[in-house]
XYZ file of N, CA and C in Angstrom:
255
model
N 2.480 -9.232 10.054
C 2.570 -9.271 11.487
C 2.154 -7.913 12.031
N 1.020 -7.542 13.366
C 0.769 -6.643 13.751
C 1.389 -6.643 15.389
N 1.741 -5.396 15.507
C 2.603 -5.127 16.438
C 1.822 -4.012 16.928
N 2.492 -3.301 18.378
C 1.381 -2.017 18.982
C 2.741 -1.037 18.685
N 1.901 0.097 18.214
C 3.353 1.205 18.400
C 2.945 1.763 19.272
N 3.779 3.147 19.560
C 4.542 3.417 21.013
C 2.709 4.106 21.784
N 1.638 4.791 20.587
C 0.413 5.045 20.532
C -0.683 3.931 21.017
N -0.381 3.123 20.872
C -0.899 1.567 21.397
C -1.981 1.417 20.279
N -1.929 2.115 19.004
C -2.440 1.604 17.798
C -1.812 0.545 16.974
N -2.991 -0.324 16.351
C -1.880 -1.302 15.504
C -1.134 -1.054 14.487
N -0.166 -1.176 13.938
C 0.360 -1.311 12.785
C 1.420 -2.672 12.220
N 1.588 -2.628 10.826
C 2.418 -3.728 10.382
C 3.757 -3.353 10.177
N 4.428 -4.343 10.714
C 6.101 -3.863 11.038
C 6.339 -4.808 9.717
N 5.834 -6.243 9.134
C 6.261 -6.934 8.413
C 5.094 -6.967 7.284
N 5.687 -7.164 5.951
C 4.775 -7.148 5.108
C 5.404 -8.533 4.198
N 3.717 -9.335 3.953
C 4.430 -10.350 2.768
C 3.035 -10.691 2.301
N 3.466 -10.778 0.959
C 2.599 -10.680 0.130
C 1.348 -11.926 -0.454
N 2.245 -12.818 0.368
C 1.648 -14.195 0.306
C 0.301 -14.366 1.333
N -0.187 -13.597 2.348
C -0.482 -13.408 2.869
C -1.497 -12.181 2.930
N -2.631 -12.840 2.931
C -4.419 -11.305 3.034
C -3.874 -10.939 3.800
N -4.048 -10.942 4.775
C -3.566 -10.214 6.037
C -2.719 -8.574 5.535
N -2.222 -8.760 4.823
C -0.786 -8.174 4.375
C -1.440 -7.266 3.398
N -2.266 -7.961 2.472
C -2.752 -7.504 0.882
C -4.270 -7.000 0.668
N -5.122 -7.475 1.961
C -6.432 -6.629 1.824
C -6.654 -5.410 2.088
N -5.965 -5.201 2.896
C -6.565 -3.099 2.827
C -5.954 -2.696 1.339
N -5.027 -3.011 0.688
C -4.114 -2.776 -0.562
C -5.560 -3.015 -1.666
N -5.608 -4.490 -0.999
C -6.706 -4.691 -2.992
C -7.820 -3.951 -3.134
N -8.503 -3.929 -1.263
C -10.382 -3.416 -1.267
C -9.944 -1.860 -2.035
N -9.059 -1.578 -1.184
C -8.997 0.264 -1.563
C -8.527 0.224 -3.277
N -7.708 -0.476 -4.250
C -7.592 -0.436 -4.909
C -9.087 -0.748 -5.865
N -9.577 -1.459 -5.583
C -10.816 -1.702 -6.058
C -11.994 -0.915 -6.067
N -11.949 -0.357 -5.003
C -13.164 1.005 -4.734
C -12.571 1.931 -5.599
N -11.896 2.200 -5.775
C -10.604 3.315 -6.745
C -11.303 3.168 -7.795
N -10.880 2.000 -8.469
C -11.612 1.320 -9.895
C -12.862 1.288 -10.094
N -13.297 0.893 -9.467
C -15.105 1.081 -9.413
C -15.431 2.764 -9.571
N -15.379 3.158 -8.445
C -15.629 4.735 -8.932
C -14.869 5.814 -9.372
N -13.719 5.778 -10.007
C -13.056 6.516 -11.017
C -12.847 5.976 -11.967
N -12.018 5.321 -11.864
C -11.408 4.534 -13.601
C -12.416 3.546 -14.145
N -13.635 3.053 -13.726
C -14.570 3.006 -14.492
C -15.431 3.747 -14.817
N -15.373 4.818 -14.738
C -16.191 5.746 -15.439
C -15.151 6.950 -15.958
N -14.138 6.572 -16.368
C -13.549 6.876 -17.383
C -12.382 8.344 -16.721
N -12.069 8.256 -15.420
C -11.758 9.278 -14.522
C -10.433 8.817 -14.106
N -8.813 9.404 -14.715
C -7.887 9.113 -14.359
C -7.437 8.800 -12.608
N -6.618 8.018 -11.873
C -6.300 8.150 -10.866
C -4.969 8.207 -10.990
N -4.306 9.252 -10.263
C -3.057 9.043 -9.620
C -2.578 9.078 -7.840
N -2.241 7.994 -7.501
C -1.917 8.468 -6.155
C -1.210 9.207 -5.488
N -1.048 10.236 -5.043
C -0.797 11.211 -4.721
C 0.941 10.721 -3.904
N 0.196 9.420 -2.951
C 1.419 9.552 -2.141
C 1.187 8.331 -1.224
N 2.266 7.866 -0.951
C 1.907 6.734 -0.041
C 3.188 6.001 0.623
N 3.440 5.443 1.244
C 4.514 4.918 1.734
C 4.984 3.791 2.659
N 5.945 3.753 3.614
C 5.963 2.650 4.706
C 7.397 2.702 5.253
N 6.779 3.108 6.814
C 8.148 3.494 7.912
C 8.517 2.796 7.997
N 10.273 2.934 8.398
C 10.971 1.848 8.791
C 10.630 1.412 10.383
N 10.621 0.053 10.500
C 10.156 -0.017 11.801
C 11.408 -1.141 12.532
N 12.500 -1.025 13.018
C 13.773 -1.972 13.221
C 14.004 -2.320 12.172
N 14.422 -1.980 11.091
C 15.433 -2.238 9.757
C 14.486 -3.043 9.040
N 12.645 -3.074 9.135
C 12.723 -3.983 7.701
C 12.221 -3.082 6.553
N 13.787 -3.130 6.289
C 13.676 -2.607 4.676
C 12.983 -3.492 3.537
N 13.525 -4.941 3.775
C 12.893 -5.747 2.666
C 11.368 -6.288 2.983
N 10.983 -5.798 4.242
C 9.745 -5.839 3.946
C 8.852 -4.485 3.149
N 9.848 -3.226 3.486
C 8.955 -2.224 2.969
C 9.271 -2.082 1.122
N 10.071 -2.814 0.719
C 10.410 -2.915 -0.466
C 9.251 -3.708 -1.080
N 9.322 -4.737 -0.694
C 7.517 -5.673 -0.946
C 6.495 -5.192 -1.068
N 6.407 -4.673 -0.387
C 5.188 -3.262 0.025
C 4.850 -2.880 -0.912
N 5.741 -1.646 -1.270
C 5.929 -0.993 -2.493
C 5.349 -1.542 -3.599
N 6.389 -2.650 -4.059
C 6.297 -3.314 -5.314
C 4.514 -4.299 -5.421
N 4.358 -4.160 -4.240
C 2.851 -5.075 -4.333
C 1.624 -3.895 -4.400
N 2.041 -2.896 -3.689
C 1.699 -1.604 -3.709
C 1.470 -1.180 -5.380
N 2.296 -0.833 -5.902
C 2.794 -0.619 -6.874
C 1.612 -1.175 -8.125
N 2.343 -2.767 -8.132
C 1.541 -3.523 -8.951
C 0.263 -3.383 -8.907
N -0.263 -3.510 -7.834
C -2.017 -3.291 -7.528
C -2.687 -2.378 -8.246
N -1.989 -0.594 -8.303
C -2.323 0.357 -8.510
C -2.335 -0.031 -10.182
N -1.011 -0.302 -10.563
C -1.207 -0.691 -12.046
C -2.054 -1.639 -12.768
N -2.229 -2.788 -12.234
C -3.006 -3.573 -12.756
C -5.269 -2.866 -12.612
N -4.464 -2.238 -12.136
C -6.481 -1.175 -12.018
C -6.352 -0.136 -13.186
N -4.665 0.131 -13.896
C -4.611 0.929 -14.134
C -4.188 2.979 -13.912
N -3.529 2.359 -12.645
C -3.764 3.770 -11.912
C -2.055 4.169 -11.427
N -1.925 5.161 -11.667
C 0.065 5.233 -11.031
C 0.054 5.858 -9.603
N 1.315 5.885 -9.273
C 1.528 6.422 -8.045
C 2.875 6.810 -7.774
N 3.081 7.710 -6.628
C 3.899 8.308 -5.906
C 4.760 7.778 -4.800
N 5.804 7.178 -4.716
C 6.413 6.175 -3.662
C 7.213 7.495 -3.000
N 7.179 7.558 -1.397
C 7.868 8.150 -0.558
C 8.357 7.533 0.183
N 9.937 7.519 0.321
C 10.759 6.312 0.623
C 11.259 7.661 2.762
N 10.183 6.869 3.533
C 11.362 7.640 4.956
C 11.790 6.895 5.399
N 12.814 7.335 5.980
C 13.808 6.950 6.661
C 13.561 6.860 8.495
């Protein structure tokens, strides 16, 4: 779900995984990753990444993460979870 913040830019207050919407900026960027580093033999780690709380959804930013997460691994690649508050 895209919502306007207070900037009148979009962002996602809800994340689910069942759902492109949710999972394509996650896979393309994971994929460009793979293509030009870790296939040519060039470790990645992500530095850093995360997801504000936006009215208490925690269990959406937990999803996040873990889909987050998985993505990076299944390319092969780790990462850095920064949990704000």
């Amino acid at each position: 779900m895209l919502s306007a913040d207070t900037a009148g830019n979009e962002s996602t207050d809800q994340f689910d995984a069942s759902e492109k919407i949710s999972t394509n900026d996650i896979d393309q960027m994971m994929e460009k990753l793979y293509a030009k580093y870790i296939s040519n033999e060039i470790p990645v780690v992500i530095g850093e990444f995360g997801a504000r709380d936006k009215n208490g959804n925690l269990q959406s930013r937990v999803d996040y993460a873990a889909y987050y997460i998985a993505a990076a691994r299944a390319y092969g690649m780790s990462c850095n979870w920064w949990f704000l508050k």
